[in-house]
């Protein structure tokens, strides 16, 4: 892997100081029971099916054709979409346009410092984002061209990928790229019998390993993106260890949660249209 | 490979009638050939041939330092190499995207401690652990790579022998370990829960497993389902299409059913392999 020598990188091996925190000695199970009550109420007072409050805004990057900024409480993601350009280094003609996604965590967005180069997780998230957006866009409208989408996570507090996909949908609409439908995405974290919609970073972390014995060893993360009017799932990703029953109820929960966001996305786009009409009138 | 409309319709009708182009039913696999322990420099290896798809997996082991956030765990990493032998499309950096996608899906599938217990690879907490490199070489692509790779990886891990550590001595910051000289003094990995991936392809109104290249071109969308025991360890959608929620659930059910069958067949085949019997046949031998 080529390394950019002009950048000053941190020491090659460093350990986040939080690992040495004395308060961190509690078992994962205690930590989990502290943030999620048995009835499903979470540390921030939400119920298990409740989404965090969303702030969504278009046109934040003036240089880009379309852009959007999304906040899910602490999670902050900025997405920009650039004009279609010819696919670089391509010799044969492709009848469908391509979508290029780049998902990136800002170096300061997580507990541990992220490097400037995309790591495996970011590459995977880029691929998932591409998968999600490909079926939402009229790709035959721009043959042999590619649309670049860049997502930058400024602060990761869980569900960053979902936030990026929802924002990318809005940014594409803002850029005037023809689309079949609005795309919304929601994340689910599973631990035992608890299904938590739109998890925070802490909840995501505690859902990586099984905390309960036997029978209840379901755990994992599910990310699902929906094209609401067509009732289509454009992207689905699950990791962890889940039973069919758990997964199917999770899918239902996520589809409903994703549909709820659509109103908000519409409102945001309408606001943008009204604003641009006013500018023209003036 | 490119198909014309008439060819696509032919494939589609075949799937509809539950009688596919090569005579299989919708839930049937093509014949699979499996060999283990074929690369002498590796700690474990397997080569799998699924009709035209050919995969070679070799496992290497090294001693490493555990991650500071998980001091009690070893490491497991997957590397996929799309050789240009497989198809000219892989020439240069052509196969890179596919390679990353496959290796990421494998790491996701093996991530849960219920699936693969990394704590068994720890030698001394916080200081020394085994790091397993799983190198996957695609020698020929005939469709259905995920399934072929996942079975080959499971077989290679089954075949892997980890040297026995006789003693570990700590002297200040220096950690020394002594590995058994005896060649046959080794541990096997526990792969009973290692996931099997099944690609369920939607063609027309029906779902099929193990698509060949022609069928892959006809599909509107596919789901890769990694099943470990009776649970899902990873599910990811591939291809550019979208699916109705009901179809997704059908795919999941079908994937689970087929993966169980495949896993049983694999366990049976592996138990038939007898290292003491002279079975030197075929590839690389």
Coordinates of C-alpha atoms in Angstrom, one line a residue, chain A residues 1 14-16 19 96 112 120-121 123-124 127 130-131 134-135 139 208-210 212 214-219 224 227 230-245 247-248 251 255, chain B residues 67-70 73 93 96-97 100-101 104-105 108-109 111-115 193 222-223 226 228-250 252-253 256:
Chain A
X1 CA 0.0 0.0 0.0
X14 CA -0.7 3.9 19.6
X15 CA -3.4 2.8 22.0
X16 CA -6.5 5.0 22.8
X19 CA -8.6 1.4 27.4
X96 CA -25.6 2.2 -18.0
X112 CA -9.5 6.0 17.7
X120 CA -11.2 -2.1 4.9
X121 CA -14.3 -1.0 6.8
X123 CA -14.2 0.3 1.6
X124 CA -16.9 -2.1 2.6
X127 CA -19.6 -0.8 -1.6
X130 CA -23.1 2.0 -4.0
X131 CA -25.3 -1.1 -3.8
X134 CA -27.6 2.0 -7.8
X135 CA -31.1 0.8 -7.8
X139 CA -28.6 4.8 -14.6
X208 CA -20.8 -7.0 18.6
X209 CA -20.5 -10.0 21.0
X210 CA -23.1 -12.2 22.6
X212 CA -26.5 -13.6 27.1
X214 CA -27.7 -20.0 25.0
X215 CA -31.2 -19.4 23.4
X216 CA -30.6 -15.7 23.6
X217 CA -27.3 -15.5 21.9
X218 CA -28.6 -13.4 19.0
X219 CA -26.5 -10.4 18.4
X224 CA -31.5 -1.8 5.5
X227 CA -37.3 2.8 -1.7
X230 CA -42.0 1.1 -4.6
X231 CA -41.8 -1.0 -1.4
X232 CA -38.4 -2.3 -2.5
X233 CA -35.3 -3.0 -0.4
X234 CA -32.4 -1.6 -2.3
X235 CA -29.7 -2.7 0.1
X236 CA -29.5 -5.2 3.0
X237 CA -26.6 -6.0 5.2
X238 CA -26.4 -8.0 8.3
X239 CA -23.5 -9.1 10.5
X240 CA -23.3 -11.0 13.8
X241 CA -25.3 -14.1 14.6
X242 CA -29.1 -13.9 14.2
X243 CA -32.0 -16.4 14.0
X244 CA -34.5 -16.3 11.2
X245 CA -37.3 -15.2 13.5
X247 CA -34.1 -11.3 11.4
X248 CA -37.6 -11.3 9.9
X251 CA -36.6 -6.4 8.7
X255 CA -38.9 -1.1 6.8
Chain B
X67 CA -5.0 -6.0 19.5
X68 CA -4.8 -3.8 22.6
X69 CA -8.6 -3.6 22.8
X70 CA -9.0 -7.4 22.6
X73 CA -8.0 -12.9 21.2
X93 CA -6.4 -4.0 -10.8
X96 CA -9.6 -5.7 -6.8
X97 CA -13.2 -4.6 -6.1
X100 CA -12.3 -6.7 -1.4
X101 CA -15.9 -7.6 -1.4
X104 CA -14.9 -8.3 3.7
X105 CA -17.9 -10.6 3.6
X108 CA -17.9 -10.2 8.6
X109 CA -19.1 -13.8 8.5
X111 CA -16.6 -12.0 13.2
X112 CA -19.0 -13.3 15.8
X113 CA -17.4 -15.3 18.7
X114 CA -20.3 -17.8 18.3
X115 CA -19.0 -18.6 14.8
X193 CA -19.8 -23.4 13.5
X222 CA -28.9 -11.7 -5.5
X223 CA -28.4 -12.2 -1.8
X226 CA -23.8 -16.9 5.4
X228 CA -23.6 -20.8 10.8
X229 CA -25.4 -23.7 12.6
X230 CA -29.0 -22.5 12.4
X231 CA -28.4 -18.8 12.4
X232 CA -27.4 -16.1 10.0
X233 CA -23.9 -14.7 10.5
X234 CA -23.9 -12.4 7.5
X235 CA -26.4 -11.4 4.8
X236 CA -25.6 -9.0 2.1
X237 CA -27.2 -8.1 -1.2
X238 CA -25.1 -8.1 -4.3
X239 CA -25.8 -6.9 -7.9
X240 CA -27.6 -3.7 -8.8
X241 CA -31.3 -4.7 -8.3
X242 CA -33.6 -4.2 -5.4
X243 CA -35.9 -6.7 -3.8
X244 CA -39.4 -6.7 -2.2
X245 CA -39.3 -7.4 1.5
X246 CA -41.3 -10.7 1.0
X247 CA -38.7 -11.9 -1.6
X248 CA -35.9 -11.1 0.8
X249 CA -37.5 -13.3 3.5
X250 CA -38.1 -16.1 0.9
X252 CA -33.4 -16.1 3.6
X253 CA -35.5 -19.2 4.2
X256 CA -30.9 -21.4 5.3

